Each structure stands twice: as structure tokens, then as C-alpha cells.
PDB file of C-alpha atoms in Angstrom:
ATOM      1  CA  MET A  12       3.205  24.503 -24.924  1.00 91.00           C
ATOM      2  CA  LYS A  13       2.151  20.632 -24.060  1.00 80.00           C
ATOM      3  CA  THR A  14      -1.829  20.157 -24.482  1.00 84.00           C
ATOM      4  CA  ILE A  15      -3.396  19.016 -21.504  1.00 83.00           C
ATOM      5  CA  LYS A  16      -3.807  15.543 -23.025  1.00 75.00           C
ATOM      6  CA  GLU A  17      -0.380  15.466 -23.258  1.00 71.00           C
ATOM      7  CA  LEU A  18       0.786  16.719 -19.756  1.00 69.00           C
ATOM      8  CA  ARG A  19      -1.841  13.747 -18.453  1.00 67.00           C
ATOM      9  CA  CYS A  20      -0.228  10.852 -20.502  1.00 66.00           C
ATOM     10  CA  LEU A  21       2.793  10.533 -18.194  1.00 70.00           C
ATOM     11  CA  LEU A  22       2.240   6.890 -17.902  1.00 74.00           C
ATOM     12  CA  ASP A  23       1.874   4.212 -20.715  1.00 75.00           C
ATOM     13  CA  PHE A  24      -0.802   2.026 -18.726  1.00 80.00           C
ATOM     14  CA  ASN A  25      -4.245   2.615 -17.006  1.00 82.00           C
ATOM     15  CA  PRO A  26      -4.321   2.083 -13.354  1.00 89.00           C
ATOM     16  CA  HIS A  27      -8.035   1.555 -12.348  1.00 92.00           C
ATOM     17  CA  GLU A  28      -9.439   2.700  -8.987  1.00 94.00           C
ATOM     18  CA  LEU A  29     -11.085  -0.095  -6.314  1.00 95.00           C
ATOM     19  CA  SER A  30     -11.522  -0.525  -2.790  1.00 95.00           C
ATOM     20  CA  SER A  31     -11.614  -3.540  -0.634  1.00 95.00           C
ATOM     21  CA  ALA A  32     -12.374  -4.514   2.935  1.00 94.00           C
ATOM     22  CA  LEU A  33      -8.977  -4.959   5.161  1.00 94.00           C
ATOM     23  CA  LYS A  34      -9.983  -8.536   5.601  1.00 92.00           C
ATOM     24  CA  TYR A  35      -9.305  -9.114   1.767  1.00 93.00           C
ATOM     25  CA  PHE A  36      -5.708  -7.762   2.115  1.00 94.00           C
ATOM     26  CA  CYS A  37      -4.889  -9.924   4.971  1.00 93.00           C
ATOM     27  CA  LYS A  38      -5.653 -12.934   3.101  1.00 92.00           C
ATOM     28  CA  GLN A  39      -3.641 -11.917  -0.038  1.00 93.00           C
ATOM     29  CA  GLN A  40       0.147 -12.651  -0.863  1.00 94.00           C
ATOM     30  CA  ILE A  41       1.745  -9.116  -0.786  1.00 96.00           C
ATOM     31  CA  ASP A  42       5.267  -8.337  -1.991  1.00 96.00           C
ATOM     32  CA  TRP A  43       5.981  -5.288   0.229  1.00 96.00           C
ATOM     33  CA  ASP A  44       9.606  -4.304  -1.303  1.00 94.00           C
ATOM     34  CA  VAL A  45       8.876  -4.813  -5.081  1.00 96.00           C
ATOM     35  CA  TYR A  46      12.475  -6.016  -6.112  1.00 95.00           C
ATOM     36  CA  LEU A  47      13.959  -4.151  -9.289  1.00 96.00           C
ATOM     37  CA  LYS A  48      16.039  -6.568 -11.386  1.00 95.00           C
ATOM     38  CA  THR A  49      17.302  -3.734 -13.543  1.00 95.00           C
ATOM     39  CA  LYS A  50      18.214  -1.611 -10.708  1.00 94.00           C
ATOM     40  CA  GLY A  51      19.632  -4.643  -8.586  1.00 95.00           C
ATOM     41  CA  LYS A  52      17.504  -2.968  -5.447  1.00 95.00           C
ATOM     42  CA  CYS A  53      13.857  -2.616  -3.997  1.00 95.00           C
ATOM     43  CA  LEU A  54      11.623   0.042  -5.240  1.00 94.00           C
ATOM     44  CA  GLN A  55       9.975   0.429  -1.487  1.00 90.00           C
ATOM     45  CA  ARG A  56      12.257   1.814   1.194  1.00 89.00           C
ATOM     46  CA  PRO A  57      12.202  -0.248   4.570  1.00 92.00           C
ATOM     47  CA  PHE A  58       9.390  -0.248   7.155  1.00 94.00           C
ATOM     48  CA  VAL A  59       9.804   3.070   9.039  1.00 94.00           C
ATOM     49  CA  TRP A  60       6.920   3.954  10.661  1.00 95.00           C
ATOM     50  CA  THR A  61       6.693   4.502  14.606  1.00 96.00           C
ATOM     51  CA  LEU A  62       4.471   3.030  16.655  1.00 97.00           C
ATOM     52  CA  ASP A  63       2.787   6.452  17.243  1.00 96.00           C
ATOM     53  CA  GLN A  64       2.414   6.645  13.407  1.00 96.00           C
ATOM     54  CA  LYS A  65       0.825   3.386  13.049  1.00 97.00           C
ATOM     55  CA  ARG A  66      -1.549   3.970  16.098  1.00 98.00           C
ATOM     56  CA  GLU A  67      -2.653   7.150  14.706  1.00 96.00           C
ATOM     57  CA  LEU A  68      -3.481   5.370  11.192  1.00 97.00           C
ATOM     58  CA  ILE A  69      -5.594   3.174  13.009  1.00 97.00           C
ATOM     59  CA  ASN A  70      -7.256   5.835  14.810  1.00 96.00           C
ATOM     60  CA  SER A  71      -7.980   7.545  11.658  1.00 95.00           C
ATOM     61  CA  MET A  72      -9.913   4.199  10.485  1.00 95.00           C
ATOM     62  CA  LEU A  73     -11.949   4.410  13.226  1.00 95.00           C
ATOM     63  CA  ILE A  74     -12.975   8.322  13.296  1.00 94.00           C
ATOM     64  CA  GLY A  75     -13.391   8.142   9.204  1.00 91.00           C
ATOM     65  CA  ARG A  76     -10.570  10.211   8.298  1.00 93.00           C
ATOM     66  CA  HIS A  77      -9.428  10.134   4.632  1.00 92.00           C
ATOM     67  CA  ILE A  78      -6.556   7.869   3.675  1.00 94.00           C
ATOM     68  CA  PRO A  79      -4.651   8.342   0.847  1.00 93.00           C
ATOM     69  CA  HIS A  80      -4.879   5.443  -1.999  1.00 94.00           C
ATOM     70  CA  CYS A  81      -2.525   2.969  -2.036  1.00 95.00           C
ATOM     71  CA  ALA A  82      -1.043   1.873  -5.716  1.00 96.00           C
ATOM     72  CA  ILE A  83      -0.736  -1.826  -6.706  1.00 97.00           C
ATOM     73  CA  VAL A  84       0.406  -4.258  -9.155  1.00 95.00           C
ATOM     74  CA  ASN A  85      -1.736  -7.256  -9.140  1.00 94.00           C
ATOM     75  CA  ILE A  86       0.618  -9.972 -10.992  1.00 91.00           C
ATOM     76  CA  VAL A  87      -0.053 -13.778 -11.410  1.00 83.00           C
ATOM     77  CA  ASP A  88       2.344 -15.709  -9.223  1.00 76.00           C
ATOM     78  CA  PRO A  89       5.026 -17.512 -11.666  1.00 75.00           C
ATOM     79  CA  LYS A  90       4.681 -20.537  -9.527  1.00 80.00           C
ATOM     80  CA  ASN A  91       0.955 -20.637  -9.279  1.00 75.00           C
ATOM     81  CA  ASP A  92      -0.885 -19.234 -12.176  1.00 71.00           C
ATOM     82  CA  ASN A  93      -4.119 -19.611 -10.089  1.00 74.00           C
ATOM     83  CA  LYS A  94      -2.645 -17.176  -7.460  1.00 83.00           C
ATOM     84  CA  ASP A  95      -1.986 -13.557  -7.427  1.00 89.00           C
ATOM     85  CA  ILE A  96       0.817 -11.429  -5.790  1.00 93.00           C
ATOM     86  CA  LEU A  97      -0.009  -7.670  -4.828  1.00 96.00           C
ATOM     87  CA  GLN A  98       3.061  -5.952  -5.369  1.00 96.00           C
ATOM     88  CA  ILE A  99       2.920  -2.378  -3.356  1.00 97.00           C
ATOM     89  CA  ILE A 100       4.072   0.617  -5.439  1.00 96.00           C
ATOM     90  CA  ASP A 101       2.914   3.051  -2.970  1.00 95.00           C
ATOM     91  CA  GLY A 102       1.477   2.767   0.175  1.00 95.00           C
ATOM     92  CA  LYS A 103       3.596   0.154   2.179  1.00 96.00           C
ATOM     93  CA  GLN A 104       3.583   1.911   5.198  1.00 96.00           C
ATOM     94  CA  ARG A 105      -0.016   2.499   5.438  1.00 96.00           C
ATOM     95  CA  LEU A 106      -1.285  -1.182   4.029  1.00 97.00           C
ATOM     96  CA  SER A 107       1.369  -2.957   6.278  1.00 97.00           C
ATOM     97  CA  THR A 108       0.223  -1.135   9.284  1.00 97.00           C
ATOM     98  CA  MET A 109      -3.751  -1.971   8.910  1.00 97.00           C
ATOM     99  CA  VAL A 110      -2.674  -5.586   8.318  1.00 97.00           C
ATOM    100  CA  ASP A 111      -0.242  -5.703  11.252  1.00 98.00           C
ATOM    101  CA  PHE A 112      -3.031  -4.338  13.512  1.00 98.00           C
ATOM    102  CA  TYR A 113      -5.541  -6.801  12.274  1.00 97.00           C
ATOM    103  CA  LYS A 114      -3.091  -9.684  13.138  1.00 97.00           C
ATOM    104  CA  ASN A 115      -2.585  -8.327  16.624  1.00 98.00           C
ATOM    105  CA  ILE A 116       1.036  -7.340  16.127  1.00 98.00           C
ATOM    106  CA  PHE A 117       0.789  -3.929  17.873  1.00 98.00           C
ATOM    107  CA  THR A 118      -1.817  -2.313  19.986  1.00 98.00           C
ATOM    108  CA  ILE A 119      -3.665   1.061  19.807  1.00 98.00           C
ATOM    109  CA  ILE A 120      -4.558   3.308  22.767  1.00 97.00           C
ATOM    110  CA  ILE A 121      -8.275   4.256  23.508  1.00 95.00           C
ATOM    111  CA  ASP A 122      -9.026   6.046  26.912  1.00 95.00           C
ATOM    112  CA  LYS A 123      -5.642   5.662  27.978  1.00 95.00           C
ATOM    113  CA  LYS A 124      -5.700   1.532  27.871  1.00 97.00           C
ATOM    114  CA  GLU A 125      -3.982  -0.628  25.174  1.00 97.00           C
ATOM    115  CA  TYR A 126      -5.993  -2.818  22.996  1.00 98.00           C
ATOM    116  CA  TYR A 127      -4.904  -5.408  20.249  1.00 98.00           C
ATOM    117  CA  TYR A 128      -7.321  -5.894  17.547  1.00 98.00           C
ATOM    118  CA  LYS A 129      -8.668  -9.067  19.239  1.00 98.00           C
ATOM    119  CA  ASP A 130      -9.431  -7.332  22.435  1.00 98.00           C
ATOM    120  CA  LEU A 131     -11.480  -4.546  20.930  1.00 97.00           C
ATOM    121  CA  PRO A 132     -15.400  -4.437  21.574  1.00 97.00           C
ATOM    122  CA  GLU A 133     -16.902  -6.012  18.294  1.00 97.00           C
ATOM    123  CA  ASP A 134     -18.284  -2.969  16.887  1.00 96.00           C
ATOM    124  CA  TYR A 135     -14.465  -1.382  16.843  1.00 96.00           C
ATOM    125  CA  ARG A 136     -13.467  -4.925  15.329  1.00 96.00           C
ATOM    126  CA  LEU A 137     -15.948  -4.827  12.268  1.00 95.00           C
ATOM    127  CA  ALA A 138     -15.295  -1.237  11.859  1.00 94.00           C
ATOM    128  CA  ILE A 139     -11.650  -2.049  11.006  1.00 95.00           C
ATOM    129  CA  GLU A 140     -12.244  -5.652   9.242  1.00 93.00           C
ATOM    130  CA  HIS A 141     -14.595  -4.028   7.231  1.00 93.00           C
ATOM    131  CA  PHE A 142     -12.676  -0.595   6.750  1.00 93.00           C
ATOM    132  CA  HIS A 143     -12.630  -0.349   2.704  1.00 92.00           C
ATOM    133  CA  PHE A 144      -9.327   0.955   1.786  1.00 91.00           C
ATOM    134  CA  ARG A 145      -9.015   2.528  -1.704  1.00 94.00           C
ATOM    135  CA  TYR A 146      -6.334   1.788  -4.076  1.00 96.00           C
ATOM    136  CA  TYR A 147      -5.300   2.110  -7.769  1.00 95.00           C
ATOM    137  CA  VAL A 148      -4.493  -1.436  -9.430  1.00 95.00           C
ATOM    138  CA  VAL A 149      -2.976  -2.335 -12.859  1.00 93.00           C
ATOM    139  CA  ASN A 150      -3.593  -5.983 -13.380  1.00 91.00           C
ATOM    140  CA  GLU A 151      -0.668  -6.927 -15.088  1.00 85.00           C
ATOM    141  CA  PRO A 152      -1.548  -9.284 -18.222  1.00 77.00           C
ATOM    142  CA  PHE A 153       0.056 -13.016 -17.995  1.00 72.00           C
ATOM    143  CA  GLY A 154       3.031 -13.055 -20.029  1.00 74.00           C
ATOM    144  CA  ASN A 155       3.297  -9.184 -20.370  1.00 81.00           C
ATOM    145  CA  PRO A 156       5.067  -8.025 -17.106  1.00 86.00           C
ATOM    146  CA  MET A 157       5.172  -4.102 -16.031  1.00 90.00           C
ATOM    147  CA  THR A 158       8.622  -3.290 -16.690  1.00 92.00           C
ATOM    148  CA  ASP A 159      10.897  -2.046 -13.859  1.00 93.00           C
ATOM    149  CA  GLN A 160      11.188   1.327 -15.318  1.00 91.00           C
ATOM    150  CA  GLN A 161       7.012   1.470 -15.370  1.00 91.00           C
ATOM    151  CA  LYS A 162       6.713   0.690 -11.742  1.00 91.00           C
ATOM    152  CA  ILE A 163       9.598   3.575 -11.203  1.00 91.00           C
ATOM    153  CA  ASN A 164       7.516   5.781 -13.375  1.00 87.00           C
ATOM    154  CA  TRP A 165       4.544   5.229 -11.359  1.00 89.00           C
ATOM    155  CA  PHE A 166       6.257   5.475  -8.080  1.00 91.00           C
ATOM    156  CA  THR A 167       7.849   9.022  -8.886  1.00 86.00           C
ATOM    157  CA  PHE A 168       4.954  10.156 -10.238  1.00 85.00           C
ATOM    158  CA  ILE A 169       2.927   9.454  -6.890  1.00 84.00           C
ATOM    159  CA  ASN A 170       5.811  10.618  -4.556  1.00 78.00           C
ATOM    160  CA  PHE A 171       5.760  14.140  -5.536  1.00 71.00           C
ATOM    161  CA  ALA A 172       4.794  15.648  -1.775  1.00 62.00           C
ATOM    162  CA  GLY A 173       4.405  13.938   1.622  1.00 59.00           C
ATOM    163  CA  THR A 174       6.957  12.393   3.795  1.00 57.00           C
ATOM    164  CA  PRO A 175       9.807  12.494   1.373  1.00 59.00           C
ATOM    165  CA  GLN A 176      11.808   9.424   0.166  1.00 63.00           C
ATOM    166  CA  ASP A 177      15.235   9.420   0.872  1.00 68.00           C
ATOM    167  CA  LYS A 178      16.987  11.396  -1.837  1.00 70.00           C
ATOM    168  CA  GLU A 179      19.631   8.853  -2.560  1.00 75.00           C
ATOM    169  CA  HIS A 180      17.018   6.232  -2.743  1.00 74.00           C
ATOM    170  CA  LEU A 181      15.005   7.937  -5.345  1.00 71.00           C
ATOM    171  CA  ASN A 182      18.012   9.080  -7.478  1.00 74.00           C
ATOM    172  CA  SER A 183      19.399   5.484  -7.525  1.00 77.00           C
ATOM    173  CA  LEU A 184      16.036   4.555  -9.276  1.00 75.00           C
ATOM    174  CA  THR A 185      16.095   7.075 -11.999  1.00 70.00           C
ATOM    175  CA  LYS A 186      19.852   6.305 -12.855  1.00 66.00           C
TER     176      LYS A 186
END
């Protein structure tokens, strides 16, 4: 039988837990799909959330409901070493929903009335703008990128429950 230490050594890198205000993410360059060269496909599935799911997430932010962490690899932009790119390993639907609402892409319904972010009362806007979203991050060392397999390992480590990924997609990542 493996020791507990052996059981917990599934990843060969150490993600760190952080939280940042939503407005931080809205200013970042984000790679939502994370293309895996060795697999010839993206790690992430397409955007699949319905408008109702998106609205419920924004409502969750407002009422203080727990929102699960996101997983991010922070890489140095190969075209500009003074900029970073956030690769979303897990949490694409959640984080993109928050960013899209902040950018007035869709509305929420409060008391049977629709509101874009910009039309909300100031206290609502501040609660959303300063909502601290928790995430795990791996800061990729410049010149030593994470491998596609490491990203797949992290993705599959996280996605053991919840809304199932397409089995075909998951299987294609592990072949």
C-alpha cells in the first residue's frame, strides 16, 4: 500500500493558492482554450454554459455563495517578456462568465428586471468588481514551460466530479 505522502504526490509541480479581484482578470490576457501541441487539440471544452447558468453564477457572487477555485498557469508571453498570459486549466466557464458580465455582454435579472453590469446600483457594481475569486496558480518559469502532459495531469486531477467533461474529449487527452 502506498503511503499518504505517495498518494499526495500526483503532480510534479506546486500550485499556489491566490485570490484576485474580478477587475484584475478583466485586464489580463487570457488563453481560454490552452492548445496542446502534442495532442493537436485544446485542453478546454468550448463555452457551454447557458444564460441561466451564467446568471446564477453572478447571483452567487452577489449573495456570497461559495464558488470553486479556478486553476491557472501564468506564462510569460513569448512575444513580450514583460507581459503574462493566464492559461485557464480549469474554471473557463466560471471565469469567462464573470469577465463577460463585467464587460456588459449579458444581463442578470433582479426583482424581475434585467440589468447589465453598468446599469446596476453602485453597491452591486462594487461587490462584483471587487469580488475576490480564488484560484490555484503555477507560475511557469521563463524558458522552462510546463509540458502538455503536466497540464493534462492537473486538469484530470481536478475534474473528478461536477459537470462531466465529454468522455471522448477526456479520453483523447490521455492517449
